[in-house]
Short mmCIF file of C-alpha atoms in Angstrom, two decimals:
data_model
loop_
_atom_site.label_atom_id
_atom_site.label_comp_id
_atom_site.label_asym_id
_atom_site.label_seq_id
_atom_site.Cartn_x
_atom_site.Cartn_y
_atom_site.Cartn_z
CA MET R 1 35.94 -31.22 -0.74
CA ASP R 2 37.01 -31.65 -4.30
CA LEU R 3 40.74 -31.66 -4.96
CA MET R 4 40.32 -29.39 -7.98
CA ASP R 5 43.18 -26.99 -8.58
CA GLN R 6 42.22 -23.90 -6.56
CA ALA R 7 43.74 -21.55 -9.13
CA THR R 8 41.47 -22.97 -11.83
CA ALA R 9 38.47 -22.80 -9.53
CA ARG R 10 39.14 -19.14 -8.82
CA GLU R 11 39.70 -18.39 -12.49
CA TRP R 12 36.35 -19.97 -13.36
CA LEU R 13 34.70 -18.13 -10.48
CA ALA R 14 35.85 -14.85 -12.01
CA ALA R 15 33.43 -15.35 -14.93
CA ALA R 16 30.54 -15.80 -12.49
CA VAL R 17 31.61 -12.76 -10.45
CA ASP R 18 31.75 -10.73 -13.65
CA GLU R 19 28.15 -11.78 -14.40
CA ALA R 20 27.09 -10.83 -10.87
CA ARG R 21 28.64 -7.39 -11.26
CA THR R 22 26.82 -6.93 -14.57
CA GLY R 23 23.55 -7.84 -12.89
CA LEU R 24 24.20 -5.36 -10.10
CA ALA R 25 24.99 -2.61 -12.62
CA GLU R 26 21.65 -3.34 -14.33
CA GLY R 27 19.85 -2.82 -11.02
CA GLY R 28 19.39 -6.54 -10.48
CA ILE R 29 20.26 -9.15 -7.88
CA PRO R 30 24.05 -9.71 -8.01
CA ILE R 31 24.33 -13.44 -8.52
CA GLY R 32 26.24 -14.84 -11.49
CA ALA R 33 27.04 -18.28 -12.82
CA ALA R 34 28.90 -20.08 -15.59
CA LEU R 35 28.78 -23.62 -16.92
CA TYR R 36 32.07 -25.22 -17.99
CA GLY R 37 32.48 -28.34 -20.09
CA ALA R 38 34.51 -31.37 -19.08
CA ASP R 39 37.41 -30.03 -21.17
CA GLY R 40 37.29 -26.60 -19.50
CA THR R 41 35.43 -24.85 -22.32
CA LEU R 42 32.99 -22.16 -21.20
CA LEU R 43 29.58 -23.43 -22.36
CA GLY R 44 27.42 -20.58 -21.08
CA ARG R 45 27.20 -17.84 -18.46
CA GLY R 46 24.48 -15.63 -17.07
CA HIS R 47 23.04 -13.81 -14.10
CA ASN R 48 19.84 -13.44 -12.14
CA ARG R 49 17.27 -11.48 -14.17
CA ARG R 50 14.29 -11.22 -11.80
CA VAL R 51 14.36 -7.42 -11.84
CA GLN R 52 15.62 -6.84 -15.38
CA ASP R 53 13.11 -9.12 -17.13
CA GLY R 54 10.47 -9.42 -14.42
CA ASP R 55 11.31 -13.11 -14.66
CA PRO R 56 11.43 -15.08 -11.42
CA SER R 57 12.58 -18.22 -13.23
CA THR R 58 15.93 -16.79 -14.30
CA HIS R 59 18.36 -17.44 -11.50
CA ALA R 60 22.05 -17.19 -12.32
CA GLU R 61 22.47 -20.95 -12.68
CA THR R 62 19.40 -21.40 -14.89
CA ALA R 63 20.60 -18.47 -17.04
CA ALA R 64 24.00 -20.12 -17.53
CA PHE R 65 22.35 -23.47 -18.22
CA ARG R 66 20.05 -21.89 -20.82
CA ALA R 67 22.92 -19.99 -22.44
CA ALA R 68 24.78 -23.29 -22.90
CA GLY R 69 21.94 -24.55 -25.09
CA ARG R 70 20.97 -28.18 -25.55
CA GLN R 71 23.61 -30.67 -24.49
CA ARG R 72 23.40 -34.41 -24.86
CA SER R 73 25.12 -34.96 -21.53
CA TYR R 74 26.35 -32.91 -18.59
CA ARG R 75 28.81 -35.55 -17.42
CA GLY R 76 32.02 -33.85 -16.38
CA THR R 77 30.55 -30.34 -16.52
CA THR R 78 31.02 -27.79 -13.73
CA MET R 79 28.51 -25.16 -12.63
CA VAL R 80 30.25 -22.17 -11.08
CA THR R 81 28.07 -19.83 -9.05
CA THR R 82 28.81 -16.84 -6.84
CA LEU R 83 26.32 -18.11 -4.20
CA SER R 84 25.28 -21.45 -2.77
CA PRO R 85 22.57 -22.76 -5.14
CA CYS R 86 18.97 -22.61 -3.92
CA TRP R 87 16.76 -25.75 -4.11
CA TYR R 88 15.60 -24.78 -7.59
CA CYS R 89 19.16 -24.53 -8.90
CA SER R 90 20.34 -27.51 -6.87
CA GLY R 91 17.55 -29.53 -8.44
CA LEU R 92 18.78 -28.43 -11.86
CA VAL R 93 22.28 -29.68 -11.07
CA ARG R 94 21.01 -33.02 -9.77
CA GLN R 95 18.50 -33.68 -12.56
CA PHE R 96 20.93 -33.04 -15.37
CA GLY R 97 23.87 -34.80 -13.78
CA ILE R 98 26.17 -31.80 -13.63
CA SER R 99 29.28 -33.29 -12.02
CA ARG R 100 30.68 -30.44 -9.99
CA VAL R 101 29.62 -27.14 -8.44
CA ILE R 102 32.05 -24.37 -7.52
CA VAL R 103 30.37 -22.17 -4.91
CA GLY R 104 31.67 -18.63 -4.39
CA GLU R 105 30.25 -18.42 -0.90
CA ALA R 106 27.62 -19.96 1.38
CA VAL R 107 27.73 -17.38 4.16
CA THR R 108 24.89 -15.08 3.10
CA PHE R 109 22.71 -17.98 1.92
CA HIS R 110 23.04 -21.71 2.51
CA GLY R 111 21.21 -23.57 -0.27
CA GLY R 112 21.30 -27.20 -1.37
CA HIS R 113 25.00 -27.84 -1.88
CA ASP R 114 25.21 -30.31 1.04
CA TRP R 115 22.32 -32.26 -0.49
CA LEU R 116 24.13 -32.28 -3.82
CA ALA R 117 27.29 -33.59 -2.15
CA GLU R 118 25.24 -36.41 -0.60
CA HIS R 119 24.09 -37.30 -4.10
CA GLY R 120 27.58 -37.50 -5.55
CA VAL R 121 28.08 -33.99 -6.89
CA ARG R 122 31.57 -32.67 -6.18
CA ILE R 123 31.42 -29.37 -4.30
CA VAL R 124 34.20 -26.78 -4.20
CA LEU R 125 33.34 -24.13 -1.62
CA LEU R 126 35.60 -21.09 -2.01
CA ASP R 127 34.38 -18.66 0.67
CA ASP R 128 35.30 -15.76 -1.58
CA PRO R 129 35.39 -12.37 0.21
CA GLU R 130 34.20 -10.39 -2.82
CA CYS R 131 31.18 -12.66 -3.29
CA VAL R 132 30.32 -12.34 0.42
CA ALA R 133 30.69 -8.55 0.35
CA MET R 134 28.59 -8.12 -2.80
CA MET R 135 25.68 -10.19 -1.45
CA SER R 136 25.88 -8.85 2.12
CA ASP R 137 25.68 -5.31 0.85
CA PHE R 138 22.85 -6.13 -1.55
CA ILE R 139 20.76 -7.95 1.06
CA GLU R 140 21.22 -5.16 3.58
CA LYS R 141 19.98 -2.58 1.06
CA ASN R 142 17.27 -4.72 -0.58
CA PRO R 143 15.87 -7.19 1.96
CA ALA R 144 12.38 -7.45 0.39
CA LEU R 145 13.77 -8.12 -3.08
CA TRP R 146 16.14 -10.74 -1.75
CA ASN R 147 13.38 -12.49 0.20
CA GLU R 148 11.22 -12.50 -2.92
CA ASP R 149 14.03 -14.17 -4.88
CA ILE R 150 14.30 -17.05 -2.42
CA GLY R 151 10.58 -17.33 -1.72
CA GLU R 152 10.72 -16.15 1.88
CA MET C 1 -3.02 -37.62 -0.28
CA ASP C 2 -4.57 -34.19 -0.30
CA LEU C 3 -8.33 -34.08 0.23
CA MET C 4 -8.76 -31.55 -2.57
CA ASP C 5 -12.00 -31.86 -4.51
CA GLN C 6 -11.15 -34.29 -7.33
CA ALA C 7 -13.41 -32.48 -9.78
CA THR C 8 -11.46 -29.24 -9.26
CA ALA C 9 -8.15 -31.08 -9.53
CA ARG C 10 -9.21 -32.59 -12.86
CA GLU C 11 -10.51 -29.25 -14.10
CA TRP C 12 -7.16 -27.63 -13.30
CA LEU C 13 -5.31 -30.55 -14.88
CA ALA C 14 -7.17 -29.86 -18.13
CA ALA C 15 -5.23 -26.58 -18.54
CA ALA C 16 -1.94 -28.46 -18.18
CA VAL C 17 -3.07 -31.17 -20.60
CA ASP C 18 -4.03 -28.49 -23.10
CA GLU C 19 -0.50 -27.05 -22.83
CA ALA C 20 1.01 -30.51 -23.32
CA ARG C 21 -1.08 -31.03 -26.47
CA THR C 22 0.06 -27.64 -27.79
CA GLY C 23 3.68 -28.62 -27.19
CA LEU C 24 3.16 -31.92 -29.01
CA ALA C 25 1.56 -30.12 -31.98
CA GLU C 26 4.63 -27.86 -32.13
CA GLY C 27 6.89 -30.90 -32.37
CA GLY C 28 7.94 -30.63 -28.73
CA ILE C 29 7.92 -32.76 -25.62
CA PRO C 30 4.29 -33.06 -24.45
CA ILE C 31 4.46 -31.88 -20.86
CA GLY C 32 2.28 -29.00 -19.70
CA ALA C 33 1.76 -27.16 -16.44
CA ALA C 34 -0.27 -24.38 -14.86
CA LEU C 35 0.12 -22.37 -11.66
CA TYR C 36 -3.05 -21.48 -9.75
CA GLY C 37 -3.37 -18.90 -7.00
CA ALA C 38 -4.72 -19.56 -3.53
CA ASP C 39 -8.11 -18.22 -4.70
CA GLY C 40 -8.18 -20.50 -7.75
CA THR C 41 -7.11 -17.84 -10.25
CA LEU C 42 -4.93 -19.09 -13.09
CA LEU C 43 -1.62 -17.25 -12.65
CA GLY C 44 0.30 -18.73 -15.57
CA ARG C 45 0.56 -21.78 -17.81
CA GLY C 46 3.14 -23.18 -20.18
CA HIS C 47 4.81 -26.21 -21.68
CA ASN C 48 8.21 -27.73 -22.26
CA ARG C 49 10.08 -25.79 -24.97
CA ARG C 50 13.36 -27.72 -25.32
CA VAL C 51 12.76 -28.43 -29.00
CA GLN C 52 10.82 -25.29 -29.97
CA ASP C 53 13.31 -22.79 -28.46
CA GLY C 54 16.39 -24.98 -28.18
CA ASP C 55 16.05 -24.13 -24.49
CA PRO C 56 16.77 -26.92 -22.00
CA SER C 57 15.79 -24.69 -19.07
CA THR C 58 12.14 -24.42 -20.06
CA HIS C 59 10.35 -27.35 -18.53
CA ALA C 60 6.58 -27.13 -18.28
CA GLU C 61 6.64 -26.10 -14.62
CA THR C 62 9.30 -23.43 -15.09
CA ALA C 63 7.35 -22.09 -18.09
CA ALA C 64 4.17 -21.78 -16.01
CA PHE C 65 6.15 -20.22 -13.15
CA ARG C 66 7.71 -17.68 -15.52
CA ALA C 67 4.37 -16.88 -17.15
CA ALA C 68 2.94 -16.05 -13.71
CA GLY C 69 5.53 -13.28 -13.35
CA ARG C 70 6.91 -12.00 -10.08
CA GLN C 71 4.87 -12.92 -7.02
CA ARG C 72 5.56 -11.79 -3.49
CA SER C 73 4.53 -15.15 -2.08
CA TYR C 74 3.53 -18.56 -3.37
CA ARG C 75 1.72 -19.53 -0.17
CA GLY C 76 -1.48 -21.32 -1.10
CA THR C 77 -0.58 -21.69 -4.78
CA THR C 78 -0.91 -24.96 -6.70
CA MET C 79 1.34 -26.18 -9.49
CA VAL C 80 -0.50 -28.53 -11.83
CA THR C 81 1.63 -30.64 -14.13
CA THR C 82 0.88 -33.47 -16.51
CA LEU C 83 3.93 -35.43 -15.27
CA SER C 84 5.68 -36.02 -11.94
CA PRO C 85 8.09 -33.08 -11.55
CA CYS C 86 11.79 -33.77 -12.11
CA TRP C 87 14.35 -32.65 -9.48
CA TYR C 88 14.75 -29.31 -11.22
CA CYS C 89 11.02 -28.58 -11.07
CA SER C 90 10.64 -30.15 -7.62
CA GLY C 91 13.39 -27.83 -6.42
CA LEU C 92 11.44 -24.90 -7.85
CA VAL C 93 8.34 -25.91 -5.90
CA ARG C 94 10.28 -26.34 -2.66
CA GLN C 95 12.34 -23.16 -2.93
CA PHE C 96 9.38 -20.91 -3.62
CA GLY C 97 7.05 -22.52 -1.12
CA ILE C 98 4.40 -23.57 -3.62
CA SER C 99 1.86 -25.29 -1.37
CA ARG C 100 0.44 -28.02 -3.54
CA VAL C 101 1.27 -30.02 -6.66
CA ILE C 102 -1.33 -31.80 -8.76
CA VAL C 103 0.44 -34.53 -10.75
CA GLY C 104 -1.25 -35.89 -13.87
CA GLU C 105 0.72 -39.13 -13.72
CA ALA C 106 3.88 -40.66 -12.28
CA VAL C 107 3.88 -43.90 -14.29
CA THR C 108 6.14 -42.93 -17.19
CA PHE C 109 8.49 -40.89 -14.95
CA HIS C 110 8.80 -40.77 -11.17
CA GLY C 111 10.37 -37.47 -10.16
CA GLY C 112 10.62 -35.68 -6.83
CA HIS C 113 7.00 -35.61 -5.66
CA ASP C 114 7.64 -37.96 -2.72
CA TRP C 115 10.48 -35.68 -1.58
CA LEU C 116 8.16 -32.70 -1.82
CA ALA C 117 5.54 -34.52 0.27
CA GLU C 118 8.22 -35.18 2.92
CA HIS C 119 8.86 -31.45 2.99
CA GLY C 120 5.24 -30.50 3.53
CA VAL C 121 4.02 -29.94 -0.03
CA ARG C 122 0.55 -31.40 -0.56
CA ILE C 123 0.54 -33.84 -3.47
CA VAL C 124 -2.52 -34.85 -5.48
CA LEU C 125 -1.60 -37.76 -7.77
CA LEU C 126 -4.31 -38.28 -10.40
CA ASP C 127 -3.01 -41.20 -12.50
CA ASP C 128 -4.71 -39.70 -15.55
CA PRO C 129 -4.98 -42.14 -18.51
CA GLU C 130 -4.61 -39.41 -21.16
CA CYS C 131 -1.42 -38.09 -19.55
CA VAL C 132 0.00 -41.61 -19.38
CA ALA C 133 -0.92 -42.35 -23.00
CA MET C 134 0.53 -39.09 -24.32
CA MET C 135 3.90 -39.56 -22.58
CA SER C 136 4.12 -43.32 -23.24
CA ASP C 137 3.58 -42.75 -26.92
CA PHE C 138 6.06 -39.87 -27.03
CA ILE C 139 8.81 -41.74 -25.16
CA GLU C 140 8.37 -44.81 -27.38
CA LYS C 141 8.79 -42.70 -30.52
CA ASN C 142 11.48 -40.29 -29.20
CA PRO C 143 13.62 -42.08 -26.60
CA ALA C 144 16.78 -39.99 -27.21
CA LEU C 145 14.93 -36.70 -26.91
CA TRP C 146 13.23 -37.82 -23.74
CA ASN C 147 16.49 -38.96 -22.18
CA GLU C 148 18.06 -35.63 -23.08
CA ASP C 149 15.24 -33.80 -21.32
CA ILE C 150 15.79 -35.66 -18.06
CA GLY C 151 19.58 -35.74 -18.31
CA GLU C 152 19.90 -39.50 -18.81
#
């Protein structure tokens, strides 16, 4: 567990939660993410757009990564996501050397954050009740859509 | 090693090579990919668009995956790529249960294809001279751009 200031982690999570809520309001899958620079600057944020754009490649983390544009290095950056990152998004974090991942919750889905920790990525797992409630409710109402999004 | 018909593998690779050439002609990074269905239908193809779109999230494999649109299942599908898939693209293959990956070459870059094989993905490694030559030449002329694309 990273010793990051919990208040900062929760403040950064709020941007990802806001993205998730936007996605839900658009009729999409409520997962949001934000990428922060080493100095705490917000570089980009986004949400899952499978439904909205008919685009299976836009997960919340890849949307935030894209929104941040080209970066010479991801050293010191933090990916904040409302949900434990799937293998696709975990692979993104590992390949580009993103230093830290703040995970809203890993109760409704357990992705690759343990694997990332094994490979030196700092993980801050918040177990946020709002994130859990939003995904639990969504999965219960939309099981087929959720399974499609994680390839199951 | 998968016992796939080598002639079919090379025929499918040609679509990915064609994408890579298109990317190179556009001034981009020459990596191409194509996703084939279980019945051999071409579902989507694409190429790296970091330079063209200023989009670091569009690797060849994610472009082909996006072009294929939403699919209920990837069982039996094959991702063909001119270059060994990076962790990001390997994660994509694993998460969505893509069954097979045809790799043009793994000489200029060794990504996650061994990891995918460990997790049950069938790997066909072709060691294609044209793929090697195209990437070798590109990396020699554009080392900074290449390092940016793989987060190094």
